[in-house]
């Protein structure tokens, strides 16, 4: 950083003010001179705030984009909550908070892959949206991971109120693993060689179904 030094003499200031009587022509033993030195960074006035090089939005567009992403998070949560309420949370209620460690039950381990994919893609969509809205990488990772974790946690809390499901800690493990993979991929890009996908293939029985 370049530094500029400025030295100002008190006597010089009086001389410039026009008060010639107050300024002796020659400094004698009874004359006091006060010098004030100010050190000012030469580039202090020209430093600009650092801008994310990946951001292609203008200053006015950034708040709108971030508001849109936040609105999308809320709308997505409300929409899926209403869907789950109709599809899942309409059976017999449990007595209190019902815990269910549903390992190795019918279709349950397949369900864990679904939870894994859900955690991964919730975090991925959230992260991509926040980065598009010019949120920094670290903040986008933290916010998207938190959103994915809370979104899936609330499902388990509601499941705990119904006998058919219950609060499943194996589901939470799968949720966290999926979300954690996305975070790890962004921190260590080489891990992006692993990409969870969803595919669909009709079985012979399904193809022959009337």
Coordinates of C-alpha atoms in Angstrom, one line a residue:
X1 CA 0.0 0.0 0.0
X2 CA 1.4 3.4 -1.0
X3 CA 1.6 5.9 1.9
X4 CA 1.7 9.7 1.5
X5 CA 3.1 11.8 4.4
X6 CA 2.0 15.4 5.0
X7 CA 3.8 17.7 7.5
X8 CA 2.1 21.0 8.5
X9 CA 3.8 23.6 10.7
X10 CA 1.7 25.7 13.1
X11 CA 3.8 28.7 12.2
X12 CA 3.1 28.2 8.5
X13 CA -0.6 28.1 9.2
X14 CA -0.5 31.4 11.0
X15 CA 1.6 32.9 8.2
X16 CA -0.9 31.9 5.6
X17 CA -3.7 33.4 7.7
X18 CA -2.2 36.8 7.2
X19 CA -1.5 37.5 10.9
X20 CA 2.1 38.7 10.3
X21 CA 2.4 40.0 13.8
X22 CA 1.9 36.5 15.2
X23 CA 4.6 35.0 13.1
X24 CA 8.2 36.0 13.8
X25 CA 10.5 36.3 10.8
X26 CA 13.2 34.2 12.5
X27 CA 12.5 31.5 15.1
X28 CA 14.2 32.4 18.3
X29 CA 14.5 30.7 21.7
X30 CA 11.1 32.0 22.7
X31 CA 9.4 30.8 19.6
X32 CA 7.4 27.6 19.6
X33 CA 6.8 25.7 16.5
X34 CA 4.3 22.8 16.3
X35 CA 4.5 20.4 13.5
X36 CA 1.6 18.0 12.8
X37 CA 2.3 15.0 10.5
X38 CA -0.6 13.1 9.0
X39 CA 0.0 9.7 7.3
X40 CA -2.7 8.9 4.8
X41 CA -2.9 5.8 2.6
X42 CA -2.6 7.0 -0.9
X43 CA -5.0 4.4 -2.3
X44 CA -7.6 4.6 0.4
X45 CA -10.1 6.5 -1.7
X46 CA -9.8 4.4 -4.7
X47 CA -10.2 0.9 -3.2
X48 CA -13.4 -0.8 -4.5
X49 CA -15.3 -3.6 -2.8
X50 CA -14.3 -7.0 -4.0
X51 CA -16.9 -8.5 -6.3
X52 CA -17.5 -12.2 -6.9
X53 CA -16.0 -12.9 -10.3
X54 CA -18.7 -15.5 -11.0
X55 CA -21.5 -12.9 -10.5
X56 CA -23.0 -11.6 -13.7
X57 CA -25.8 -9.6 -12.2
X58 CA -25.9 -5.8 -11.8
X59 CA -26.2 -4.2 -8.4
X60 CA -29.9 -3.8 -8.8
X61 CA -30.5 -7.4 -10.0
X62 CA -28.8 -9.0 -7.0
X63 CA -31.4 -8.2 -4.3
X64 CA -34.2 -9.3 -6.7
X65 CA -32.5 -12.6 -7.5
X66 CA -31.9 -13.4 -3.9
X67 CA -35.5 -12.6 -3.0
X68 CA -36.6 -14.9 -5.8
X69 CA -34.4 -17.7 -4.5
X70 CA -35.7 -17.2 -1.0
X71 CA -39.3 -17.2 -2.3
X72 CA -38.6 -20.4 -4.2
X73 CA -37.4 -22.1 -1.0
X74 CA -40.6 -21.1 0.8
X75 CA -42.9 -22.0 -2.0
X76 CA -41.3 -25.4 -2.6
X77 CA -41.5 -26.2 1.1
X78 CA -45.2 -25.2 1.3
X79 CA -46.1 -27.1 -1.9
X80 CA -44.4 -30.3 -0.8
X81 CA -45.8 -30.1 2.7
X82 CA -49.3 -30.0 1.3
X83 CA -48.6 -32.9 -1.0
X84 CA -47.2 -35.0 1.9
X85 CA -50.1 -34.2 4.0
X86 CA -52.5 -35.6 1.5
X87 CA -50.4 -38.6 0.4
X88 CA -48.8 -39.7 3.7
X89 CA -50.2 -38.0 6.8
X90 CA -53.8 -39.1 6.5
X91 CA -53.6 -42.5 8.3
X92 CA -54.0 -43.6 11.9
X93 CA -52.1 -41.4 14.4
X94 CA -49.7 -42.8 16.9
X95 CA -49.8 -42.2 20.6
X96 CA -47.3 -39.5 21.2
X97 CA -43.9 -39.3 19.4
X98 CA -43.4 -42.6 17.6
X99 CA -39.8 -43.8 16.9
X100 CA -39.2 -46.4 14.2
X101 CA -35.8 -47.8 13.3
X102 CA -36.9 -49.1 10.0
X103 CA -33.8 -51.1 8.8
X104 CA -34.2 -54.2 6.6
X105 CA -38.0 -54.0 6.3
X106 CA -40.0 -54.3 3.1
X107 CA -38.7 -51.7 0.7
X108 CA -37.1 -49.8 3.6
X109 CA -33.6 -50.0 2.4
X110 CA -34.7 -48.8 -1.1
X111 CA -36.3 -45.9 0.7
X112 CA -32.9 -44.9 2.2
X113 CA -31.6 -44.4 -1.3
X114 CA -34.6 -42.1 -1.9
X115 CA -33.7 -40.1 1.2
X116 CA -30.0 -40.0 0.1
X117 CA -31.0 -38.6 -3.3
X118 CA -33.4 -36.2 -1.6
X119 CA -30.8 -34.7 0.6
X120 CA -28.3 -34.5 -2.2
X121 CA -30.6 -32.8 -4.7
X122 CA -32.2 -30.4 -2.2
X123 CA -28.7 -29.2 -1.3
X124 CA -27.7 -29.0 -5.0
X125 CA -30.7 -27.0 -6.1
X126 CA -30.3 -24.7 -3.2
X127 CA -26.6 -24.2 -3.8
X128 CA -27.0 -23.6 -7.5
X129 CA -29.8 -21.1 -6.9
X130 CA -27.9 -19.1 -4.3
X131 CA -24.7 -19.0 -6.4
X132 CA -26.8 -17.7 -9.4
X133 CA -28.0 -15.0 -7.0
X134 CA -24.4 -14.0 -6.3
X135 CA -24.2 -15.4 -2.8
X136 CA -20.6 -16.4 -1.9
X137 CA -19.6 -20.0 -2.1
X138 CA -19.2 -20.6 1.6
X139 CA -22.5 -18.9 2.5
X140 CA -24.3 -20.7 -0.3
X141 CA -23.0 -24.1 0.9
X142 CA -24.0 -23.4 4.5
X143 CA -27.5 -22.1 3.6
X144 CA -28.3 -24.9 1.2
X145 CA -27.1 -27.6 3.5
X146 CA -29.1 -26.1 6.4
X147 CA -32.2 -25.9 4.2
X148 CA -31.9 -29.5 3.0
X149 CA -31.4 -30.7 6.6
X150 CA -34.3 -28.8 8.1
X151 CA -36.6 -29.7 5.2
X152 CA -36.1 -33.4 5.6
X153 CA -36.1 -33.2 9.4
X154 CA -39.6 -31.7 9.4
X155 CA -40.8 -34.7 7.4
X156 CA -39.5 -37.1 10.1
X157 CA -41.2 -35.0 12.8
X158 CA -44.5 -35.3 11.1
X159 CA -43.9 -39.0 10.4
X160 CA -43.5 -39.5 14.1
X161 CA -47.2 -38.7 14.6
X162 CA -48.4 -41.7 12.4
X163 CA -48.2 -45.4 13.1
X164 CA -47.4 -46.3 9.5
X165 CA -44.2 -44.4 9.5
X166 CA -42.7 -43.1 12.8
X167 CA -39.6 -41.0 13.3
X168 CA -36.8 -42.8 11.5
X169 CA -33.2 -42.1 12.5
X170 CA -32.0 -44.3 9.6
X171 CA -33.8 -41.8 7.3
X172 CA -31.9 -38.9 9.0
X173 CA -28.6 -40.7 8.4
X174 CA -29.4 -41.1 4.7
X175 CA -30.6 -37.5 4.4
X176 CA -27.4 -36.2 6.0
X177 CA -25.2 -38.5 3.8
X178 CA -26.8 -37.1 0.6
X179 CA -26.5 -33.5 1.8
X180 CA -22.9 -34.1 2.9
X181 CA -21.9 -35.5 -0.5
X182 CA -22.9 -32.3 -2.2
X183 CA -20.9 -30.2 0.3
X184 CA -17.9 -32.5 -0.1
X185 CA -18.1 -32.2 -3.9
X186 CA -18.0 -28.4 -3.7
X187 CA -15.1 -28.4 -1.3
X188 CA -13.2 -31.2 -3.1
X189 CA -14.2 -30.9 -6.8
X190 CA -12.6 -34.3 -7.7
X191 CA -15.5 -35.9 -5.9
X192 CA -17.9 -34.7 -8.6
X193 CA -16.9 -37.8 -10.5
X194 CA -19.6 -39.4 -8.3
X195 CA -23.0 -38.1 -9.5
X196 CA -26.2 -39.6 -8.1
X197 CA -28.8 -39.9 -10.8
X198 CA -32.3 -41.3 -11.1
X199 CA -33.3 -43.7 -13.9
X200 CA -36.5 -45.6 -14.7
X201 CA -36.9 -48.9 -16.5
X202 CA -40.1 -50.8 -16.9
X203 CA -39.9 -54.4 -15.8
X204 CA -41.3 -57.3 -18.1
X205 CA -44.2 -57.6 -15.6
X206 CA -45.0 -53.9 -16.0
X207 CA -44.7 -54.1 -19.8
X208 CA -47.2 -57.0 -19.9
X209 CA -49.6 -55.3 -17.6
X210 CA -53.0 -54.6 -19.2

